[in-house]
PDB file of C-alpha atoms in Angstrom:
ATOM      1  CA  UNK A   1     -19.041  -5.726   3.193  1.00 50.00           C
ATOM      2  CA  UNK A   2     -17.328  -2.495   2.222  1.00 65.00           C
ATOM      3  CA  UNK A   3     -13.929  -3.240   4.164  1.00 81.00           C
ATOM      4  CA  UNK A   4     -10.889  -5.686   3.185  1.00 89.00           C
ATOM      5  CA  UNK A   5     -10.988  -7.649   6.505  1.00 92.00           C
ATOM      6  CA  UNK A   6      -8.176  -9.488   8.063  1.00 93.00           C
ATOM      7  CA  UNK A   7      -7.224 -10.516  11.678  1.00 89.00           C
ATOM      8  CA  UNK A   8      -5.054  -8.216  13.550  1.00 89.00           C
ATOM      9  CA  UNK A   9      -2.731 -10.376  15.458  1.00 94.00           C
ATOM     10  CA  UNK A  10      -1.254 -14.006  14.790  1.00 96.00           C
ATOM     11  CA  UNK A  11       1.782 -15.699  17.370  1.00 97.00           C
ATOM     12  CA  UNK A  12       3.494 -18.331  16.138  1.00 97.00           C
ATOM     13  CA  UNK A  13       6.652 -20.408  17.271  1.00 97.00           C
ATOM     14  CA  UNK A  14       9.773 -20.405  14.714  1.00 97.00           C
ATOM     15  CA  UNK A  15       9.478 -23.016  12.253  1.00 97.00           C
ATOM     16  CA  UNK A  16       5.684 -23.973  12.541  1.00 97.00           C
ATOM     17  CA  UNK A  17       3.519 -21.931   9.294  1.00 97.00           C
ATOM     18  CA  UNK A  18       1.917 -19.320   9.328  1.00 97.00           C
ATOM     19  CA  UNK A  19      -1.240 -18.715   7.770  1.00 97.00           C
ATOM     20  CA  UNK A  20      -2.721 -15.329   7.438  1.00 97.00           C
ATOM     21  CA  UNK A  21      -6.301 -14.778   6.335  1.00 97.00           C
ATOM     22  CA  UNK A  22      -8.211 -11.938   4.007  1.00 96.00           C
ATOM     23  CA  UNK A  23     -11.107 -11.410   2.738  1.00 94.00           C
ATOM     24  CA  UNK A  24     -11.990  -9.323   0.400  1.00 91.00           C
ATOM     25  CA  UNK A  25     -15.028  -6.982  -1.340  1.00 85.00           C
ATOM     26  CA  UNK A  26     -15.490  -7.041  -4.656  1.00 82.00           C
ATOM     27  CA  UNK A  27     -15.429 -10.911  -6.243  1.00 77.00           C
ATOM     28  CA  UNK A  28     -14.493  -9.022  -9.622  1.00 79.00           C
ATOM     29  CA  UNK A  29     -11.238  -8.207  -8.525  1.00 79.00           C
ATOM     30  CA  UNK A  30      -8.790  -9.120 -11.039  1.00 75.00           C
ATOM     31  CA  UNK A  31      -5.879  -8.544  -8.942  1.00 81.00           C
ATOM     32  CA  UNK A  32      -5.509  -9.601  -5.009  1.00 89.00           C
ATOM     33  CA  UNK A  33      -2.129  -8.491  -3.320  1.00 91.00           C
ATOM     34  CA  UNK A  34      -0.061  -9.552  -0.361  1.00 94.00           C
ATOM     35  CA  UNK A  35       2.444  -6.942   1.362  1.00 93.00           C
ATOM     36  CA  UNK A  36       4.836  -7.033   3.866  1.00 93.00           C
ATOM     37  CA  UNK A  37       5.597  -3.939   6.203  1.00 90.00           C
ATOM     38  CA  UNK A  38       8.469  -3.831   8.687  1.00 88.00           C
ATOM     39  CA  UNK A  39       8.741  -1.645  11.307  1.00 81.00           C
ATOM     40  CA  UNK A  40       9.655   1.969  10.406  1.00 74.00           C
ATOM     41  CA  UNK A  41       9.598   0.658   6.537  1.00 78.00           C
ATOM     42  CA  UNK A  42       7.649   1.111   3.819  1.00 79.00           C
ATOM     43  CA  UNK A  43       5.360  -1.806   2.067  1.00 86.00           C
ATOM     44  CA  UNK A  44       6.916  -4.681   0.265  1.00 87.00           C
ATOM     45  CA  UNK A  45       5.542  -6.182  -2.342  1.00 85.00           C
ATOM     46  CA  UNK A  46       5.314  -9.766  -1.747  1.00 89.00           C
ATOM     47  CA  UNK A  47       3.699 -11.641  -4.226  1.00 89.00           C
ATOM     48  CA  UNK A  48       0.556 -11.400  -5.566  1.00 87.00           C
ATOM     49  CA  UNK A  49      -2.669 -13.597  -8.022  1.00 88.00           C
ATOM     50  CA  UNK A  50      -4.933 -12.832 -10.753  1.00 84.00           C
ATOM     51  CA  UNK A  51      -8.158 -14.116  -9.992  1.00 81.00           C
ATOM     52  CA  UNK A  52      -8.419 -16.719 -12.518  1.00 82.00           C
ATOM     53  CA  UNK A  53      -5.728 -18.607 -10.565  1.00 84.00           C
ATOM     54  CA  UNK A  54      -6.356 -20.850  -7.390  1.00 89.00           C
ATOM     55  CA  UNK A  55      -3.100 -20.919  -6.091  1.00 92.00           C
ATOM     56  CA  UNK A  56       0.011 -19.551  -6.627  1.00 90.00           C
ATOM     57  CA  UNK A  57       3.381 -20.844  -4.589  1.00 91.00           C
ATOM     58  CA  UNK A  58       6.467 -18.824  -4.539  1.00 88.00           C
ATOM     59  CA  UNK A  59       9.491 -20.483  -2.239  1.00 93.00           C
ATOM     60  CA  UNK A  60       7.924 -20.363   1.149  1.00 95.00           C
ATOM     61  CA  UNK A  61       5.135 -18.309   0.438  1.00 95.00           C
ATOM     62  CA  UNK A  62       1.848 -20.154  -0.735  1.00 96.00           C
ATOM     63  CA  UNK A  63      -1.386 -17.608  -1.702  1.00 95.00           C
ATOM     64  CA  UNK A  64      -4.888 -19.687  -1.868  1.00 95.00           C
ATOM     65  CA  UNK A  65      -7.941 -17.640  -3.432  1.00 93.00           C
ATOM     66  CA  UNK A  66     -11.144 -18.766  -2.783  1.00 92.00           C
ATOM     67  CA  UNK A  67     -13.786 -17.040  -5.510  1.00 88.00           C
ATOM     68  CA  UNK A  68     -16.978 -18.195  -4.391  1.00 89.00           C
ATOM     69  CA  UNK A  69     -16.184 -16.771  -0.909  1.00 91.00           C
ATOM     70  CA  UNK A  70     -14.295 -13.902  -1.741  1.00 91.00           C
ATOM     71  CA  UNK A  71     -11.645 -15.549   0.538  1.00 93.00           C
ATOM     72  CA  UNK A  72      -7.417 -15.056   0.157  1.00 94.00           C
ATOM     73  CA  UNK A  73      -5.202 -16.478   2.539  1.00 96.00           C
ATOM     74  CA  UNK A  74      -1.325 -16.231   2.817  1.00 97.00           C
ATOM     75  CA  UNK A  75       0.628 -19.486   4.083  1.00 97.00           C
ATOM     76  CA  UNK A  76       4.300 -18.772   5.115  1.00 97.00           C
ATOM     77  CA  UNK A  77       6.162 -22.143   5.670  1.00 97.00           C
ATOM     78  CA  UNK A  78       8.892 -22.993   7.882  1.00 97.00           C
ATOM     79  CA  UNK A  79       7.900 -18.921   9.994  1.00 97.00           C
ATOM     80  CA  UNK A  80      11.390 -16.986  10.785  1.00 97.00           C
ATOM     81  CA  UNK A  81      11.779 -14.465  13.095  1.00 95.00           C
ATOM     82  CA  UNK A  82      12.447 -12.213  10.227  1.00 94.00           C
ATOM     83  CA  UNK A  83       9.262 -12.684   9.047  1.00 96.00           C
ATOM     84  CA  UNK A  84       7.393 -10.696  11.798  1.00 96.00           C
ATOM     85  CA  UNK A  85       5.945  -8.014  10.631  1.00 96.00           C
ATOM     86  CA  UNK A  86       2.512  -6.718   9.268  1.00 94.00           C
ATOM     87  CA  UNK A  87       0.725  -8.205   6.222  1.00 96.00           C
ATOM     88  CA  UNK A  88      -1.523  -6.501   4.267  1.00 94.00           C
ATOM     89  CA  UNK A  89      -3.971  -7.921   1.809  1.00 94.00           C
ATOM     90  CA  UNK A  90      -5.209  -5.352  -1.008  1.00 91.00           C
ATOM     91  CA  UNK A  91      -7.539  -5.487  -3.913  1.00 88.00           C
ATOM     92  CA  UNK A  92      -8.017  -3.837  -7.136  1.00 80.00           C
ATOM     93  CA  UNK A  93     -12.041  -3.876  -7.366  1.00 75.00           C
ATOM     94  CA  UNK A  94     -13.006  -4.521 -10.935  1.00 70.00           C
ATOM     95  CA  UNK A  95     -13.189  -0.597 -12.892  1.00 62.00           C
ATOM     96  CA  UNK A  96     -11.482   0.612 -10.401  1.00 63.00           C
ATOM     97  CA  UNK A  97      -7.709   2.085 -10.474  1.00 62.00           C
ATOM     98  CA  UNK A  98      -7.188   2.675  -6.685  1.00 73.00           C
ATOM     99  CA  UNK A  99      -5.894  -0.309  -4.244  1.00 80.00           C
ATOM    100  CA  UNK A 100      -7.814  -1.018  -1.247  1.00 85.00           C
ATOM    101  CA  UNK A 101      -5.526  -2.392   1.757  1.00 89.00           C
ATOM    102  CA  UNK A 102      -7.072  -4.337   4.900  1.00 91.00           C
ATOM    103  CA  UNK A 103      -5.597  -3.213   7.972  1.00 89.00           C
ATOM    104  CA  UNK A 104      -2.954  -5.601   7.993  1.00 93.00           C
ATOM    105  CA  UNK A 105      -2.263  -8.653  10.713  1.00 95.00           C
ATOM    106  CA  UNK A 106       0.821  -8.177  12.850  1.00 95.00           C
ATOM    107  CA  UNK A 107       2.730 -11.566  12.829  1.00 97.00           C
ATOM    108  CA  UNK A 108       5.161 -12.691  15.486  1.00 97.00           C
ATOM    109  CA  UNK A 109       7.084 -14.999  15.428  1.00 97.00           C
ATOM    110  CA  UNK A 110       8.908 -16.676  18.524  1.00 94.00           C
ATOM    111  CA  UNK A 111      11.918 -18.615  19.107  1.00 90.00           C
TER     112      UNK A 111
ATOM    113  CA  UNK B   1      18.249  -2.113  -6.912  1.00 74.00           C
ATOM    114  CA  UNK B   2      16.247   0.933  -8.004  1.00 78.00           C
ATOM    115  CA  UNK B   3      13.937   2.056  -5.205  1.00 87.00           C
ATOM    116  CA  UNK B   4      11.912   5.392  -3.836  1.00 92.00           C
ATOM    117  CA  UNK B   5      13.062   7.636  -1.790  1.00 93.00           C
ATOM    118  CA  UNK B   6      10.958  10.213   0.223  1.00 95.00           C
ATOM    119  CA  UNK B   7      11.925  13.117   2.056  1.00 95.00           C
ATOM    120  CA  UNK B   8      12.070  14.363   5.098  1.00 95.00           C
ATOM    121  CA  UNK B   9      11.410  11.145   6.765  1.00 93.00           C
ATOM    122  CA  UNK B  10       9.637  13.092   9.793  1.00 95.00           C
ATOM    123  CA  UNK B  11       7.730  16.596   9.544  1.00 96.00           C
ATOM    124  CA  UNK B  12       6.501  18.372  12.200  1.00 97.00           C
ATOM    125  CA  UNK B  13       3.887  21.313  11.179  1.00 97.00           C
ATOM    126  CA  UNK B  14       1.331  23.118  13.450  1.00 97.00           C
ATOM    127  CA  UNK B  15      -2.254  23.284  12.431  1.00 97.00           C
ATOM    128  CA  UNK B  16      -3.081  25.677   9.226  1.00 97.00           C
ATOM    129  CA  UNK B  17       0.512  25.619   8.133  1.00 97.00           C
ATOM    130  CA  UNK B  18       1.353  24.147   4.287  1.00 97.00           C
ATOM    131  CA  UNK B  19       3.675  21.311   3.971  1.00 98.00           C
ATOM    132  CA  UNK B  20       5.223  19.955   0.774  1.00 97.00           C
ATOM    133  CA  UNK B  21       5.699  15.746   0.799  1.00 98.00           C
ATOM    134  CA  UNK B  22       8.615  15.243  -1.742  1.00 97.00           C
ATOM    135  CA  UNK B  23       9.476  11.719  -3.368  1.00 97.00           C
ATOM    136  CA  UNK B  24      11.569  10.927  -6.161  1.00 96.00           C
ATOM    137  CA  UNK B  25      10.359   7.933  -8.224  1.00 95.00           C
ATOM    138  CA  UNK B  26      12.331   5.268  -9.834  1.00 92.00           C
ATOM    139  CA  UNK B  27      13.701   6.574 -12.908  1.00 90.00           C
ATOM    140  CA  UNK B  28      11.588   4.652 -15.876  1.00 87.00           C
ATOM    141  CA  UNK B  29       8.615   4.576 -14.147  1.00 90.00           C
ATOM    142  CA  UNK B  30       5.509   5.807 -15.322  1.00 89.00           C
ATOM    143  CA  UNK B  31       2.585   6.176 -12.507  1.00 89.00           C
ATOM    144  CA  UNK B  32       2.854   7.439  -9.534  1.00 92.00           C
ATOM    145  CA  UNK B  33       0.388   7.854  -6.372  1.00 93.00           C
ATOM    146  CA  UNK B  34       0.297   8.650  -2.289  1.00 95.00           C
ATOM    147  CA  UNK B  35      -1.543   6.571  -0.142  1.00 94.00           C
ATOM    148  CA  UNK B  36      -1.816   7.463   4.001  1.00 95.00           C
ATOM    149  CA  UNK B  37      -1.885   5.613   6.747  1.00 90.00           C
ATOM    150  CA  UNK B  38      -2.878   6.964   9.987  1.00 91.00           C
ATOM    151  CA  UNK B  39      -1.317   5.461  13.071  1.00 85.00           C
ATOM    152  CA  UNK B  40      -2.605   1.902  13.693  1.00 78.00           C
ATOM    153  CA  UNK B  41      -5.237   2.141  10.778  1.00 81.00           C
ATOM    154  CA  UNK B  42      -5.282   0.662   7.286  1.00 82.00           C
ATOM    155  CA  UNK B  43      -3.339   2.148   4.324  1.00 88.00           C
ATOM    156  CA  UNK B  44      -5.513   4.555   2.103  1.00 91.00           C
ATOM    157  CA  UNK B  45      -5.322   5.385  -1.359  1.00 90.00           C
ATOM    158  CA  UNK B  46      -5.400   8.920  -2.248  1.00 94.00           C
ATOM    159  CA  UNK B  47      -4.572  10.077  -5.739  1.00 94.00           C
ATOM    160  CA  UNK B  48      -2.756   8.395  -8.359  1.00 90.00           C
ATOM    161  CA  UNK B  49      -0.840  10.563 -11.440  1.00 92.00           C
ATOM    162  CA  UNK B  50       0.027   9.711 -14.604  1.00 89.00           C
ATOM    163  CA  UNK B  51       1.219  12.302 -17.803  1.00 88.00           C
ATOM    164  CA  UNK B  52       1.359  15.143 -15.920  1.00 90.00           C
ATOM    165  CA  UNK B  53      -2.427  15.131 -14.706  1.00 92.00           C
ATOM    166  CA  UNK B  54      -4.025  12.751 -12.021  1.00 92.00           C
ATOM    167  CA  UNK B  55      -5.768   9.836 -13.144  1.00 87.00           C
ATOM    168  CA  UNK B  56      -7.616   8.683  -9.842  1.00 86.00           C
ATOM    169  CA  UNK B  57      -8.281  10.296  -6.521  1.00 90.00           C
ATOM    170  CA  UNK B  58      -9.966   8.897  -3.510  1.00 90.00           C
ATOM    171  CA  UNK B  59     -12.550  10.739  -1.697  1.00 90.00           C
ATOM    172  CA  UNK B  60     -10.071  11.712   0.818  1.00 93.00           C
ATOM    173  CA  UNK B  61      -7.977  14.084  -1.512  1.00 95.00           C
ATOM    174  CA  UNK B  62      -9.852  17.146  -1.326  1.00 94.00           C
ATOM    175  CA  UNK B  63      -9.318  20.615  -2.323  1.00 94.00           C
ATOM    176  CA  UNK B  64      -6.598  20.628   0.339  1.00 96.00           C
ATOM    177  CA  UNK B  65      -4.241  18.512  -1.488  1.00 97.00           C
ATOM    178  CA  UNK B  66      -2.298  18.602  -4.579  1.00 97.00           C
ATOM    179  CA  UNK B  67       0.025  16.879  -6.310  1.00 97.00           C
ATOM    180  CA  UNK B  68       2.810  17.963  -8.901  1.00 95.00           C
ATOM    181  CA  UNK B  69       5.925  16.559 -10.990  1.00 92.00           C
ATOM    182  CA  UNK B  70       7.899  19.736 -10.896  1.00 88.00           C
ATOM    183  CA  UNK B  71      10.636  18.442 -12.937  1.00 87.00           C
ATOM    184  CA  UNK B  72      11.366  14.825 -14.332  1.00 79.00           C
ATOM    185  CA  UNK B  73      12.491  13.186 -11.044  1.00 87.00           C
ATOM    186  CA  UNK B  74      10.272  14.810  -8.038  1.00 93.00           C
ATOM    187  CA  UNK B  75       6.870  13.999  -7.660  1.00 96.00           C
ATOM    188  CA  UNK B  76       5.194  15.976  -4.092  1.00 97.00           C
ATOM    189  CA  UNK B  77       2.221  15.884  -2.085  1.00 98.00           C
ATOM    190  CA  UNK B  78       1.181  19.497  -1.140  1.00 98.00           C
ATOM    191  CA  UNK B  79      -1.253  20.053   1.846  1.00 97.00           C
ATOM    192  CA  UNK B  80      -2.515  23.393   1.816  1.00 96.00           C
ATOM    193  CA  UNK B  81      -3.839  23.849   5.714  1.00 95.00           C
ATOM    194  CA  UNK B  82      -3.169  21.225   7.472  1.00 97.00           C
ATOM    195  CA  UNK B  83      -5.568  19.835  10.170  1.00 96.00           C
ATOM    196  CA  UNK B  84      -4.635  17.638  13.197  1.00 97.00           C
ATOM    197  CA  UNK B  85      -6.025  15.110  11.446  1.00 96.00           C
ATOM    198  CA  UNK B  86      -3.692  14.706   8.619  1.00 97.00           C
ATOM    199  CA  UNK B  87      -1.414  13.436  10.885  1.00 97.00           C
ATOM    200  CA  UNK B  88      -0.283  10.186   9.322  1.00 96.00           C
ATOM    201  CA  UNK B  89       2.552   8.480   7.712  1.00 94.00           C
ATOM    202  CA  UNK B  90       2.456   9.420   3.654  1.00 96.00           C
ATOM    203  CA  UNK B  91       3.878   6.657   1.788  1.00 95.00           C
ATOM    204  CA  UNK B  92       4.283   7.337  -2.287  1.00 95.00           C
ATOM    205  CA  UNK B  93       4.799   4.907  -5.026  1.00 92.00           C
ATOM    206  CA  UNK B  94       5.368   4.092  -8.633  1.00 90.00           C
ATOM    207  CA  UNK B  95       4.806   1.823 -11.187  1.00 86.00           C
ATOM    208  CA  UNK B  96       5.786   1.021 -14.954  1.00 83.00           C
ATOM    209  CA  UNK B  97       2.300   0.421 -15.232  1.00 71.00           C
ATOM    210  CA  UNK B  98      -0.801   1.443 -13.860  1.00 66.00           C
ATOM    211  CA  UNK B  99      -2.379  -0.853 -11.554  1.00 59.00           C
ATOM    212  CA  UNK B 100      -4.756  -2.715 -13.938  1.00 55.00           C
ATOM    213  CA  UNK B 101      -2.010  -4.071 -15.684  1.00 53.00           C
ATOM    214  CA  UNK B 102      -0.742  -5.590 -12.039  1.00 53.00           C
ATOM    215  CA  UNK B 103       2.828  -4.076 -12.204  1.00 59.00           C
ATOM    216  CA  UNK B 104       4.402  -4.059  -9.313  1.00 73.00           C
ATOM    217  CA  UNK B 105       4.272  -0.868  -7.229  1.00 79.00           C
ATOM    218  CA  UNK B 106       7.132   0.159  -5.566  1.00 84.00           C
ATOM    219  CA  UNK B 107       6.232   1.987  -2.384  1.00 87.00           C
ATOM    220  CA  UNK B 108       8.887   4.381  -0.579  1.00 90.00           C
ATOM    221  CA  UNK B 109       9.880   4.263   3.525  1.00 88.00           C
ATOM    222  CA  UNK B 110       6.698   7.614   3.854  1.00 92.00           C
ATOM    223  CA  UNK B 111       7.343  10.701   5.573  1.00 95.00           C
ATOM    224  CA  UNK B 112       5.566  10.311   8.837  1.00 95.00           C
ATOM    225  CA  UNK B 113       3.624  13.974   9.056  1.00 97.00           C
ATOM    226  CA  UNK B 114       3.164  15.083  12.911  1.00 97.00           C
ATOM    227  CA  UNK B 115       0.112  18.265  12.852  1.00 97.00           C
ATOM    228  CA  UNK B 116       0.422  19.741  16.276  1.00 97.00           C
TER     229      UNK B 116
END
């Protein structure tokens, strides 16, 4: 497909993970991209992997890539209620310099 | 920290009317872009800028937009005639280093643009 998809909506109760899913358009993508918006702020970079990497852990963040299926998911552990708020994947498509953003999931998180 | 700053944080413009979108980078950085994001939809690139000319635009920046580094710390988003359907939130950003080398962009709070 043409779009960066990901699931609008994910609930979860404080402390359980989170895990956010994305996938992505072009498999030549050298760089794949997590962001965090808050309300009424602007987009945060969060962390993000080149594509020759499978995994990449950063505190309580964890980013799996899946190649083959063009597949990126975002696994927050231990969920705070600070940590509602919308994730967006992105992409840079290979020989291309613009960043393509999926419409981001909306994660709550509840005590 | 160093961050982006954007200005006003809310404009109101009726239809047909030009509007000016004003950010200030951080200082060192090199590249600079706007992307758009109209209410509940994804973000969108538009045009990325680098040396005083753009290096990228998206199919979206048309001959109704421009952008311009005026002096060495403003970098704006000009919208000649604006339709209803500009109305979005305009977010701008910059980098050390253009996105192929994966630097970090730093994106600003946007200047959510109301076209009544």
């Amino acid at each position: 497909g043409e779009d960066v998809e990901q699931s609008l909506f994910l609930s979860v109760r404080e402390g359980d993970s989170s895990v956010i899913n994305c996938t992505y358009t072009d498999s030549s993508s050298t760089y794949l991209y997590w962001y965090k918006q808050e309300p009424g702020a602007g987009l945060q970079l969060l962390t993000y992997i080149f594509s020759n990497m499978d995994m990449k852990q950063d505190q309580r963040l964890t980013v799996l890539l899946n190649k083959k299926d063009k597949h990126l998911s975002l696994r927050i552990a231990d969920t705070q209620t600070g940590d509602s708020a919308i994730y967006f994947c992105a992409e840079i498509p290979h020989n291309n310099n613009d960043m393509r953003f999926g419409a981001g999931t909306r994660l709550t998180v509840k005590p | 920290e160093p961050e982006v700053t954007q200005t006003p944080s809310h404009q109101v413009t009726q239809m047909g009317q030009e509007v000016i979108l004003r950010c200030v980078p951080i200082s060192n950085h090199l590249y600079f872009y706007w992307y758009r994001q109209i209410l509940g939809q994804k973000v969108e690139f538009l045009v990325s800028f680098y040396n005083n000319e753009i290096s990228e635009k998206s199919e979206i920046f048309d001959d109704q937009f421009s952008v311009e580094r005026p002096d060495g710390s403003n970098f704006t988003l000009k919208i000649r005639s604006t339709k209803l359907e500009d109305s979005a939130m305009y977010f701008c950003a910059s980098s050390e280093m253009g996105l192929a080398a994966a630097y970090e962009q730093y994106f600003g709070p946007g200047t959510r643009l109301t076209v009544t």
